[in-house]
GROMACS .gro file of C-alpha atoms in nm:
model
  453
    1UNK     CA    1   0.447  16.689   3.609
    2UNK     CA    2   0.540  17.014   3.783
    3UNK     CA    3   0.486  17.345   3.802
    4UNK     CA    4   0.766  17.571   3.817
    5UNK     CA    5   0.718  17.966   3.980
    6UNK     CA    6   0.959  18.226   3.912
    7UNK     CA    7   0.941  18.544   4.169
    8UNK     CA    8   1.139  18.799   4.074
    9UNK     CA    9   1.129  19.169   4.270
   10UNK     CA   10   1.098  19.492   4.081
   11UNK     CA   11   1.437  19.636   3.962
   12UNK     CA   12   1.613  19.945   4.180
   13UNK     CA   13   1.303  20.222   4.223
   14UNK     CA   14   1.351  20.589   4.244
   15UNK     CA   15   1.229  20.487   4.623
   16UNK     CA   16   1.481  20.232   4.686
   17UNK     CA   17   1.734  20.497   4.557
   18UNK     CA   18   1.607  20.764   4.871
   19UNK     CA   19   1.574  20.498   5.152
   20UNK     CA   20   1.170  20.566   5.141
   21UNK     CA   21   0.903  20.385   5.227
   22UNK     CA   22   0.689  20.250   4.868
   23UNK     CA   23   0.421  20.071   5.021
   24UNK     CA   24   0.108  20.042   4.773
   25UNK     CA   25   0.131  20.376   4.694
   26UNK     CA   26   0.273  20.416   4.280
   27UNK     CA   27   0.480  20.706   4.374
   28UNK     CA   28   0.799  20.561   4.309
   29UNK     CA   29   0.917  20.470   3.952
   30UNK     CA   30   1.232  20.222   3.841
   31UNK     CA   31   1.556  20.337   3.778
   32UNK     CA   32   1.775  20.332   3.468
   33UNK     CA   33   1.989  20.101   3.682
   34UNK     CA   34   1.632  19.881   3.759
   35UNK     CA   35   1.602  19.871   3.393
   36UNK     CA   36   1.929  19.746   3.341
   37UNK     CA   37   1.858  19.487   3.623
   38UNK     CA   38   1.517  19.372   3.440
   39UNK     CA   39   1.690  19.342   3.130
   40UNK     CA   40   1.959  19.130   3.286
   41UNK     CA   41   1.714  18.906   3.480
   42UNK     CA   42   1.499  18.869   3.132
   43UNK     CA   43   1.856  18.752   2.958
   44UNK     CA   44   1.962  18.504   3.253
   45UNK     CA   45   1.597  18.310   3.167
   46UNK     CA   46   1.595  18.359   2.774
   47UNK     CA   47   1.665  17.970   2.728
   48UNK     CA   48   1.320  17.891   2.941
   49UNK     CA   49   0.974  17.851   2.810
   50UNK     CA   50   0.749  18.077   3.002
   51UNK     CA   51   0.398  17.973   3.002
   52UNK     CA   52   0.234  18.311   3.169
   53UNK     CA   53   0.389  18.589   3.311
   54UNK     CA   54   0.201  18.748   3.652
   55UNK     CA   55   0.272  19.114   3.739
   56UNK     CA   56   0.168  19.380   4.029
   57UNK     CA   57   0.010  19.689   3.834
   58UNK     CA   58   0.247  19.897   4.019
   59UNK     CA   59   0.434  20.075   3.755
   60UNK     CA   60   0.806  19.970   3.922
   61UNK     CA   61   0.658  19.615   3.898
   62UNK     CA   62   0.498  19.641   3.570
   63UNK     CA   63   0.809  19.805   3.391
   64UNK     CA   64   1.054  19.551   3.524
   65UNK     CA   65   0.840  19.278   3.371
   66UNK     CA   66   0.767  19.457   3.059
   67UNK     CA   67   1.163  19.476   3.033
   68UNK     CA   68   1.253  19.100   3.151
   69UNK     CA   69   1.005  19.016   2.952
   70UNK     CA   70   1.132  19.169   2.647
   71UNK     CA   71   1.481  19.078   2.716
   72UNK     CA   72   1.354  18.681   2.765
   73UNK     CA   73   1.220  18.714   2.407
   74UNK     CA   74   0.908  18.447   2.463
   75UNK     CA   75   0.690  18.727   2.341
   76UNK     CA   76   0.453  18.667   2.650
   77UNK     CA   77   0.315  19.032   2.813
   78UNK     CA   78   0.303  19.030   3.189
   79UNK     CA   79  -0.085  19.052   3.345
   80UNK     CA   80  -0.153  19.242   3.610
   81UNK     CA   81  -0.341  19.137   3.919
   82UNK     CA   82  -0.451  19.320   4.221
   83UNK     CA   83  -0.328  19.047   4.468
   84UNK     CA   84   0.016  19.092   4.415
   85UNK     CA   85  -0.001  19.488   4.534
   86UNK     CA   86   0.283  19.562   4.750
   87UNK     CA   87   0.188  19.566   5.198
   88UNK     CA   88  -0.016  19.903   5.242
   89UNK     CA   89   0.162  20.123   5.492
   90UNK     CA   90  -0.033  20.378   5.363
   91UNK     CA   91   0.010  20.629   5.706
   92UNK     CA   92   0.404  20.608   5.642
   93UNK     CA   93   0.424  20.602   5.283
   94UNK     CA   94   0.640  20.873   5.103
   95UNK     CA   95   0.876  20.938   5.459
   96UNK     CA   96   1.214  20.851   5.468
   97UNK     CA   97   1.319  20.536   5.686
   98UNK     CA   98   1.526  20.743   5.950
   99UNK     CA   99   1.182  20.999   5.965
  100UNK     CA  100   0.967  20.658   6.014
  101UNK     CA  101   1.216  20.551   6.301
  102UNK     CA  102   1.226  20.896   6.476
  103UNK     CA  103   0.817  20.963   6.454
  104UNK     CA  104   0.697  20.626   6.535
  105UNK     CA  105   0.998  20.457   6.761
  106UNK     CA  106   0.765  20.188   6.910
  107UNK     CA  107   0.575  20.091   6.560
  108UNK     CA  108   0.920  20.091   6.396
  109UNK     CA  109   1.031  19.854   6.652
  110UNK     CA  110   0.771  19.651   6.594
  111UNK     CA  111   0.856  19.636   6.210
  112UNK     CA  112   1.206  19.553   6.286
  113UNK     CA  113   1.198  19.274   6.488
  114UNK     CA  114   0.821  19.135   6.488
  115UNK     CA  115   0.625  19.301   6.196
  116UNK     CA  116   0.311  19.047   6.169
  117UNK     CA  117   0.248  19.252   6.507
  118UNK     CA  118   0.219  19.562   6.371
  119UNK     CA  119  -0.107  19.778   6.396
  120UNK     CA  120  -0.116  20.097   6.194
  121UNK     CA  121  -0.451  20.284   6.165
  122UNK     CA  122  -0.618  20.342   5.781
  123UNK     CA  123  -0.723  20.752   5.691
  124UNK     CA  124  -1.070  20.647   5.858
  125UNK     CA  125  -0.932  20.587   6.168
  126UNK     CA  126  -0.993  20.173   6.114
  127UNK     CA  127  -0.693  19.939   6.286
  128UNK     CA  128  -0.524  19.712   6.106
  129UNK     CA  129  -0.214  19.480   6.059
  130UNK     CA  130  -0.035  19.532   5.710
  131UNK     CA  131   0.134  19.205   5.731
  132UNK     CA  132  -0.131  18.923   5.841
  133UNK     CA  133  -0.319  19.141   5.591
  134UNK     CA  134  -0.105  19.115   5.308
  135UNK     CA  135  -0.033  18.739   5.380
  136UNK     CA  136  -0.423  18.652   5.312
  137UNK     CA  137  -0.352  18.866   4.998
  138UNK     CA  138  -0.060  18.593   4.876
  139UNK     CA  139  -0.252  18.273   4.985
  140UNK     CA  140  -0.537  18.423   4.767
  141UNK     CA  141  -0.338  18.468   4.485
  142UNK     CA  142  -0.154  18.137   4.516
  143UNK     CA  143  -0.474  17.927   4.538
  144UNK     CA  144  -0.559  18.114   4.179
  145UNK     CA  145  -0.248  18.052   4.072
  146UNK     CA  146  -0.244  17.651   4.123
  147UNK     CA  147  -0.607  17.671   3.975
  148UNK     CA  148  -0.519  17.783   3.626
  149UNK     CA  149  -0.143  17.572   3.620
  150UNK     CA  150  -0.235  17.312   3.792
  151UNK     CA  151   0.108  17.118   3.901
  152UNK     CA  152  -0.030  16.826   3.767
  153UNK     CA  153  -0.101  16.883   3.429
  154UNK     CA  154   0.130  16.653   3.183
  155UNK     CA  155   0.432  16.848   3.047
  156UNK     CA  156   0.542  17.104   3.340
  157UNK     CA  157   0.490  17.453   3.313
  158UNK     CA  158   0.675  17.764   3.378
  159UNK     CA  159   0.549  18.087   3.519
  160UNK     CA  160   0.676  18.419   3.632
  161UNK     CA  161   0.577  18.646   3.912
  162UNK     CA  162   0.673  18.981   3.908
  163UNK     CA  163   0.607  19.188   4.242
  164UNK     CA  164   0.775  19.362   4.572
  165UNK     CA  165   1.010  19.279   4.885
  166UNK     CA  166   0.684  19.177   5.103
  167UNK     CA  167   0.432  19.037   4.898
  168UNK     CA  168   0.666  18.780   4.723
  169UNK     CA  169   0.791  18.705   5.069
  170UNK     CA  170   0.431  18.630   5.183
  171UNK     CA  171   0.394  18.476   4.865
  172UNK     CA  172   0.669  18.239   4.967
  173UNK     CA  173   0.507  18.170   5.317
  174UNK     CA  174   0.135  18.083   5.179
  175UNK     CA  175   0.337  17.822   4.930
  176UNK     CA  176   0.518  17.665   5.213
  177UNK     CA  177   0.169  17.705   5.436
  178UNK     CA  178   0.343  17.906   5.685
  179UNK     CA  179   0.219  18.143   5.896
  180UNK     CA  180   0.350  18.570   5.916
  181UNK     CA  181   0.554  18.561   6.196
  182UNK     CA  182   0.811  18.387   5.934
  183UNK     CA  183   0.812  18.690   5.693
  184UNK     CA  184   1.124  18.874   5.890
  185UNK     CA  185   1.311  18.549   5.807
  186UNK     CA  186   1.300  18.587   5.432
  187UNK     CA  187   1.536  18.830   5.227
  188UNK     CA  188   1.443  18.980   4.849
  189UNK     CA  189   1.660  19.195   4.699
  190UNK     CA  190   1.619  19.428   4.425
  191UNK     CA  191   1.574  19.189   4.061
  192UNK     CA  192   1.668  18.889   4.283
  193UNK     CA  193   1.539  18.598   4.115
  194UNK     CA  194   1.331  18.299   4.297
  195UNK     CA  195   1.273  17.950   4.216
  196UNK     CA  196   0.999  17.751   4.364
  197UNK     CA  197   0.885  17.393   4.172
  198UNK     CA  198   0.554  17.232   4.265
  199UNK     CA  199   0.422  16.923   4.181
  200UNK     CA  200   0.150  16.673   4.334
  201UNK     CA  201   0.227  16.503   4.622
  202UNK     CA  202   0.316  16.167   4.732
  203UNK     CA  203  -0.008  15.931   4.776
  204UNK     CA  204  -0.137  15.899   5.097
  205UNK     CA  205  -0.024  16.257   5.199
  206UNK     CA  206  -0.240  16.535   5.354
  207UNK     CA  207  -0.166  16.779   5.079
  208UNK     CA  208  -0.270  16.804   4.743
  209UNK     CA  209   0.075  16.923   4.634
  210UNK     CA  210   0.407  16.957   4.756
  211UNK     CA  211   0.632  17.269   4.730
  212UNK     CA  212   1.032  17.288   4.743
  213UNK     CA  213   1.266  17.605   4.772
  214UNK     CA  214   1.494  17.529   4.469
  215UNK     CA  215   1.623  17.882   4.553
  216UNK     CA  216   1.567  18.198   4.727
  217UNK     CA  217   1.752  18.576   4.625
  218UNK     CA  218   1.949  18.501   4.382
  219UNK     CA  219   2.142  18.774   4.257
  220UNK     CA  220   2.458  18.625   4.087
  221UNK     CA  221   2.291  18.713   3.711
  222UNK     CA  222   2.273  19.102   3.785
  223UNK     CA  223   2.674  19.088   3.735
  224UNK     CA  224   2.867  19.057   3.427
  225UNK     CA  225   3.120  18.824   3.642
  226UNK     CA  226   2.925  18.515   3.875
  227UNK     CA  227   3.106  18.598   4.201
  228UNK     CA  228   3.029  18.585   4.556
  229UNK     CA  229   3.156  18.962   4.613
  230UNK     CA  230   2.828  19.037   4.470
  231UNK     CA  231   2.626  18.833   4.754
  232UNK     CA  232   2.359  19.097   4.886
  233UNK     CA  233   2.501  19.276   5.137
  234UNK     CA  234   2.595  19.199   5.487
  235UNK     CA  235   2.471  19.362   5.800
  236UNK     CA  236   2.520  19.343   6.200
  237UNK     CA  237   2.563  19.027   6.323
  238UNK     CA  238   2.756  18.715   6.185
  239UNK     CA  239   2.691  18.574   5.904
  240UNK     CA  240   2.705  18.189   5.802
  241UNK     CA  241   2.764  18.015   5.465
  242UNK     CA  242   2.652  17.654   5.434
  243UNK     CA  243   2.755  17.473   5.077
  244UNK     CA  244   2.682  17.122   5.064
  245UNK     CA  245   2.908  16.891   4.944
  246UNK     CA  246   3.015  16.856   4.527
  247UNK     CA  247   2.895  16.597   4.380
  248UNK     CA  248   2.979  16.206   4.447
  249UNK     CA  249   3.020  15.873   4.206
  250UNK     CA  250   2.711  15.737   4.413
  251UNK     CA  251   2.513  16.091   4.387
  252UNK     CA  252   2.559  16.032   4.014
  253UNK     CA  253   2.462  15.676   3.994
  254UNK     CA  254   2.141  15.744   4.248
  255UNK     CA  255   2.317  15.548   4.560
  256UNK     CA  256   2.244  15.641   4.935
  257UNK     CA  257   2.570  15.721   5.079
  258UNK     CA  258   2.476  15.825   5.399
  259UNK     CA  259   2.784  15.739   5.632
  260UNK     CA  260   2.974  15.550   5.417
  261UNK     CA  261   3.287  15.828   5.333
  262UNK     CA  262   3.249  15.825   4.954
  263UNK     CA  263   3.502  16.077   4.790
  264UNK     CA  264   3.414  16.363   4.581
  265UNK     CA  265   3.434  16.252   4.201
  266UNK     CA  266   3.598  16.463   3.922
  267UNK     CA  267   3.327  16.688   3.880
  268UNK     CA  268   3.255  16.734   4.270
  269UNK     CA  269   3.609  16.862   4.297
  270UNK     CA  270   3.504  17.088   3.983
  271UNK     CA  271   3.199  17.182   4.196
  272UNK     CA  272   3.427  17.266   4.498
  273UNK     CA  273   3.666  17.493   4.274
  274UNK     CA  274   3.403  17.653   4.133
  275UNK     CA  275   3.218  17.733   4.424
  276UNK     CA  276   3.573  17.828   4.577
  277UNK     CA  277   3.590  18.121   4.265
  278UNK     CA  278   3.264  18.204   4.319
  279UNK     CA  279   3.322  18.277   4.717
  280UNK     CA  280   3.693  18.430   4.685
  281UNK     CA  281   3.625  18.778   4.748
  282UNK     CA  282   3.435  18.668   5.096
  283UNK     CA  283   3.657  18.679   5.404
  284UNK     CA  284   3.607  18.411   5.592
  285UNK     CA  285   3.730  18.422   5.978
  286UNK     CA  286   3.650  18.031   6.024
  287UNK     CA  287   3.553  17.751   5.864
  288UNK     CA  288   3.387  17.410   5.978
  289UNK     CA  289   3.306  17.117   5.745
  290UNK     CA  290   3.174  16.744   5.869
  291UNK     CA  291   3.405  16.529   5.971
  292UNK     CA  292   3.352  16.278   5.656
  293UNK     CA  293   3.605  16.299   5.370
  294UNK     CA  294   3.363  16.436   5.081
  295UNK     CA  295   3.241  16.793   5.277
  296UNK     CA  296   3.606  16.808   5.395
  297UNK     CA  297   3.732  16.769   5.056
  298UNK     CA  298   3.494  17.073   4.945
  299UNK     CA  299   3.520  17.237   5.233
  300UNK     CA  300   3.983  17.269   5.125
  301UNK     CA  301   3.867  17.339   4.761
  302UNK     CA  302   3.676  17.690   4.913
  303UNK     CA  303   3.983  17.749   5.104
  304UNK     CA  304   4.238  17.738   4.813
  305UNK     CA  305   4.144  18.104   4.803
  306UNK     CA  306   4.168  18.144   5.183
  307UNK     CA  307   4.477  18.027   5.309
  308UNK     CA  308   4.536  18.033   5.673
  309UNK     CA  309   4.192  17.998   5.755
  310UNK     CA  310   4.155  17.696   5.996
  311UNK     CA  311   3.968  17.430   5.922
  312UNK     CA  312   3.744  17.232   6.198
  313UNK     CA  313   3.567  16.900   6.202
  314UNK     CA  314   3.267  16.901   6.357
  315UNK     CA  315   3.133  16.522   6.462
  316UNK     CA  316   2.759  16.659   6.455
  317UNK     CA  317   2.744  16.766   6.117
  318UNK     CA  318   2.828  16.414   5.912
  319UNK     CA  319   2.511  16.274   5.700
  320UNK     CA  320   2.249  16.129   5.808
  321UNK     CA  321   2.283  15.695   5.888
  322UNK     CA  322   2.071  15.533   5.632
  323UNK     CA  323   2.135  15.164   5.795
  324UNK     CA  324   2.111  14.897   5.571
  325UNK     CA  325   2.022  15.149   5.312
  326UNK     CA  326   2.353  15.289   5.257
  327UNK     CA  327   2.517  15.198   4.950
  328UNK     CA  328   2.226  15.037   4.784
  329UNK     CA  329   2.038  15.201   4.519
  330UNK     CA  330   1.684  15.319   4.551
  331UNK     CA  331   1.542  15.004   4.294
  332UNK     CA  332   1.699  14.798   4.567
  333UNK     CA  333   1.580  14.952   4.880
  334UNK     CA  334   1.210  14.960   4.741
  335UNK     CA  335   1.245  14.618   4.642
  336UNK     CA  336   1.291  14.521   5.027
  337UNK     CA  337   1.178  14.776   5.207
  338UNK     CA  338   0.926  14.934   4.965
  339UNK     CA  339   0.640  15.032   5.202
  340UNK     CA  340   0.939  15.213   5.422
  341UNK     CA  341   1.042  15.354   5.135
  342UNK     CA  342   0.697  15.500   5.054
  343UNK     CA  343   0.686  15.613   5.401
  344UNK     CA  344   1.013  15.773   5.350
  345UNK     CA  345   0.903  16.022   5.027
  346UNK     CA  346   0.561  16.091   5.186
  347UNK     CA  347   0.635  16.163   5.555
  348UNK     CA  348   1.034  16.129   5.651
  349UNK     CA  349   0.936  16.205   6.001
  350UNK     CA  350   0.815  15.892   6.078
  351UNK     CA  351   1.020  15.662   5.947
  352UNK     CA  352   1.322  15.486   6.126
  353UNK     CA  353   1.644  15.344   5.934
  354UNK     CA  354   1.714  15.035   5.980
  355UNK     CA  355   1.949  14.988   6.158
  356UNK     CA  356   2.009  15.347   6.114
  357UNK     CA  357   1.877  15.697   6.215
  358UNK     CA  358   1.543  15.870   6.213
  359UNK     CA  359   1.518  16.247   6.073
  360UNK     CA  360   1.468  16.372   6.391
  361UNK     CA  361   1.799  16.271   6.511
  362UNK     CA  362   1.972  16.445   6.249
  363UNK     CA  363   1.784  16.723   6.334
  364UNK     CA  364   1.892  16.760   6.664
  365UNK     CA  365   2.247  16.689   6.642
  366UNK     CA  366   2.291  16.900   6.336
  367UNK     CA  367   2.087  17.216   6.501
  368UNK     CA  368   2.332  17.172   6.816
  369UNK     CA  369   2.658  17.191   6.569
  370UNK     CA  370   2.521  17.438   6.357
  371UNK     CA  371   2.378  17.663   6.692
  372UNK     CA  372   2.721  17.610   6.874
  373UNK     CA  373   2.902  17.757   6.546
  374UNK     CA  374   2.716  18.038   6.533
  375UNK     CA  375   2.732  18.128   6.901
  376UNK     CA  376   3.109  18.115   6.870
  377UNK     CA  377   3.074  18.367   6.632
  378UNK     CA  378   3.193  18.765   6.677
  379UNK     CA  379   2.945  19.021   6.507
  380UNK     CA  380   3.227  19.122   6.267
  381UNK     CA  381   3.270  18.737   6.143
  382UNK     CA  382   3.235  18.544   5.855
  383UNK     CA  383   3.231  18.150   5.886
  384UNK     CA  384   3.207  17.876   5.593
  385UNK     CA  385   3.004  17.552   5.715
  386UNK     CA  386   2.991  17.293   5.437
  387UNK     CA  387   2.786  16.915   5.551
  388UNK     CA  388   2.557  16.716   5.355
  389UNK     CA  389   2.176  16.704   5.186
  390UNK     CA  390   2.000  16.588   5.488
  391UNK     CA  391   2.209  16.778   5.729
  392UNK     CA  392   2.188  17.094   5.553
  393UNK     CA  393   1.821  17.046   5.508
  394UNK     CA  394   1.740  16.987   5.840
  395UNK     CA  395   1.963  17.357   5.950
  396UNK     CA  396   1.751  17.507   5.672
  397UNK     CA  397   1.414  17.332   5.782
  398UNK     CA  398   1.483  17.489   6.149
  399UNK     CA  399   1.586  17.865   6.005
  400UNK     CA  400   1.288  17.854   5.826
  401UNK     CA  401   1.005  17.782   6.049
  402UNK     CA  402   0.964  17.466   5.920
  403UNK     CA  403   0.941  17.106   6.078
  404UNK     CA  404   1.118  16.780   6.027
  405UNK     CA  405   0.808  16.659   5.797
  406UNK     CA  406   0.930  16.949   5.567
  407UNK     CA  407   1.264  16.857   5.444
  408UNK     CA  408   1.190  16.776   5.090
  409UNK     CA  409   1.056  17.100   5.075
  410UNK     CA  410   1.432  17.296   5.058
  411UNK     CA  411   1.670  17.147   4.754
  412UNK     CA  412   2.028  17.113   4.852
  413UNK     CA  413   2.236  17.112   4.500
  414UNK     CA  414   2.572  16.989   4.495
  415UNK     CA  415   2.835  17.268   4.542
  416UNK     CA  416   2.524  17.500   4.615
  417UNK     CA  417   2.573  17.787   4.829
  418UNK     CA  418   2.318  17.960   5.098
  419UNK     CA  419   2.373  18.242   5.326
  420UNK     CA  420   2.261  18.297   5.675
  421UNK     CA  421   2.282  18.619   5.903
  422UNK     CA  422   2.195  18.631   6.258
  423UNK     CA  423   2.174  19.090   6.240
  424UNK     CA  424   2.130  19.038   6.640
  425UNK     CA  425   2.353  18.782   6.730
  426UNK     CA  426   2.296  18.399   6.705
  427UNK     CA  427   2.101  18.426   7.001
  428UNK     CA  428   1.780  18.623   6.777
  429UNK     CA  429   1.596  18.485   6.497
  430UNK     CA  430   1.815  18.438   6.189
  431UNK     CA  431   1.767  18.588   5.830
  432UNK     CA  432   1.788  18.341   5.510
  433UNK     CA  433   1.990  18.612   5.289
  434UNK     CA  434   1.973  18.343   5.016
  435UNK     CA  435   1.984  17.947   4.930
  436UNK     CA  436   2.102  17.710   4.698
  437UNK     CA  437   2.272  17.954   4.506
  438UNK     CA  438   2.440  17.767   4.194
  439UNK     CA  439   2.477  18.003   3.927
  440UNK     CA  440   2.826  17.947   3.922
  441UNK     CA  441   2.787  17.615   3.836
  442UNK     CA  442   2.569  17.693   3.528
  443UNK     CA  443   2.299  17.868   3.489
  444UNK     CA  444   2.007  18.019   3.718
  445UNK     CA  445   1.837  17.664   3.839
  446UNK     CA  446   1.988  17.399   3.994
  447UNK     CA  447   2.110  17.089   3.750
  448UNK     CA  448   2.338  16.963   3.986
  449UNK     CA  449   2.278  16.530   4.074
  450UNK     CA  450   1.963  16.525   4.285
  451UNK     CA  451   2.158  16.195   4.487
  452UNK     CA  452   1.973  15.948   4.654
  453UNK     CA  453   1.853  16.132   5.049
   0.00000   0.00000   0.00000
């Protein structure tokens, strides 16, 4: 029982193409390169069963979901809804970025670096604030949207969303109940493709359902070849890319690992070379892994491309301790410890190891590796950070705006890769340029082993 959402941007618009501002305004059409980016999208999903497709009436929307659509080859017709408009910056729309920035250098501040706070006035002289605006918008159209597919309704279902940059980013945000100073944390690019699976939660939980990030941005399937030199562009700032480990004997079998140093298996070090081709155009300047053998082992497979970049061990980043847990399977853990267990699936912030950790301890020591990499970082730089499910989680969790209850809500796949600038220097709020990104291990959604965190 689950309900699987789909966001997907519009293709490249006429607007895009000019560097000016869209807004809610249907000024701008889509490109013949949008086009070909719709069509592309609609082929990367042609082996899923859509169940409804959900578009913005904007025509750049609408005609990138009329093509996916066709290109998918369900036969399903996108319908339009109101709530999935694009942010109204009506007083700006039409004007170039760099004539936005030179007329109105406080407001575009304000965009830039904290745009829930941003006031702009409506043709009848009204205030208002686009984004807390807009993100009332997207919890509106979510709570419709769980209405009529309701997560737990036998079978699964499937559904796309077709819309723009900052409604599918507040869209994001009311499905992870967060509030708008989050939105400058998110990244959408043009056709990037989404992937958010909901399904009821465990009993005894606050929450009627429970939402996890499979991905965010993917744009691998807009290229005819899955490689990493197509990873949306980088900016300012360093940039970080975190890969979790390839896959393990005791991910396969269901088996918590925790510290225990289990080797990669064959198909982790398939994972690892993979994910190596898919990231050897990137320069990397440095690279860190965890200190235990199966990061480290990925972490060498990346670098086959990269020789002579060093490789560093960093103590703070090995997996979480799951005590007496560790090396038993999950069967055998509820069969002892089953109300622990239970506690561990519904809130993991409460719960103690035995014998082991707690999630919060993870969260700390892996926040103060991660934070002291990035510091170390020149603006120019590229590093590769590669650690574990729980440890990567807890990184993502933190760069998110999210809390230590929330780590089931971001999916880790083995080999998958997520990308993290810091456009003012690690000392500034970081931007999630994308995560889990495992197209070059198959396919647009994640089959990798799920493991046993």
């Amino acid at each position: 029982m689950s309900l699987r959402i789909l966001l997907v941007r519009h293709g490249l618009s006429s607007f895009n193409l000019e560097h000016r501002i869209q807004g809610r305004d249907d000024l701008s059409s889509l490109t013949e390169e949008g086009l070909r980016q719709a069509s592309a999208t609609g082929a990367a999903l042609a082996e899923l069963r859509l169940d409804a497709a959900y578009s913005s009436p904007l025509r750049r929307a609408r005609h990138t979901a009329e093509a996916l659509l066709a290109a998918q080859g369900g036969g399903l017709t996108p319908q339009l809804d109101d709530d999935l408009l694009e942010v109204d910056l009506a007083p700006w729309t039409g004007l170039l970025s760099s004539e936005v920035r030179e007329r109105f250098p406080e407001q575009h501040r304000l965009w830039r670096e904290q745009p829930e706070a941003l006031e702009l006035q409506r043709a009848d002289g009204r205030a208002y604030r686009p984004i807390p605006e807009l993100l009332a918008q997207a919890q509106r159209f979510a709570a419709r949207l769980l209405a009529s597919h309701d997560p737990a309704t036998p079978g699964g279902q499937t559904v796309l969303v077709v819309a723009h940059n900052a409604i599918l980013r507040c869209l994001v945000l009311a499905l992870l109940d967060l509030p708008a100073s989050g939105f400058r944390r998110l990244r959408l690019d043009n056709a990037s493709l989404s992937v958010l699976n909901v399904t009821p939660a465990e009993p005894g939980s606050a929450r009627r359902f429970s939402v996890q990030i499979e991905s965010l941005n993917g744009t691998s399937h807009l290229h005819p070849e899955v490689c990493a030199g197509q990873l949306p562009a980088k900016g300012p700032g360093p940039r970080l890319l975190l890969v979790r480990h390839g896959e393990t004997d005791w991910n396969r079998q269901g088996r918590f690992q925790g510290q225990i140093d289990i080797p990669l298996n064959s198909n982790g070090h398939a994972q690892a070379a993979a994910a190596g081709d898919f990231l050897r155009r990137v320069r990397f300047d440095r690279a860190y892994s965890s200190s235990m053998a199966r990061p480290r082992q990925t972490a060498e497979g990346i670098l086959h491309h990269h020789p002579g970049v060093p490789l560093t061990s960093v103590s703070d980043l090995v997996e979480i301790g799951h005590g007496h847990w560790e090396g038993r399977l999950e069967q055998e853990i509820a069969a002892e410890w089953g109300a622990l267990l239970a506690d561990w699936k519904r809130a993991p912030e409460t719960v103690q190891m035995p014998d082991g950790e707690t999630i919060h301890d993870v969260w700390d020591r892996s926040l103060r590796g991660w934070n002291r990499i990035a510091a170390g970082l020149d603006a120019h730089e590229t590093a590769l950070v590669v650690a574990h499910d729980a440890v990567n989680k807890t990184i993502l969790c933190a760069l998110l705006g999210l809390s230590p209850a929330d780590i089931w809500a971001v999916k880790q796949g083995n080999g998958g890769v997520t990308v993290i600038d810091y456009p003012d220097g690690a000392d500034q709020p970081p931007v999630v340029v994308c995560l889990n990104q495992t197209t070059h291990l198959g396919g647009v959604l994640d089959r990798t082993a799920a493991g046993a965190l």
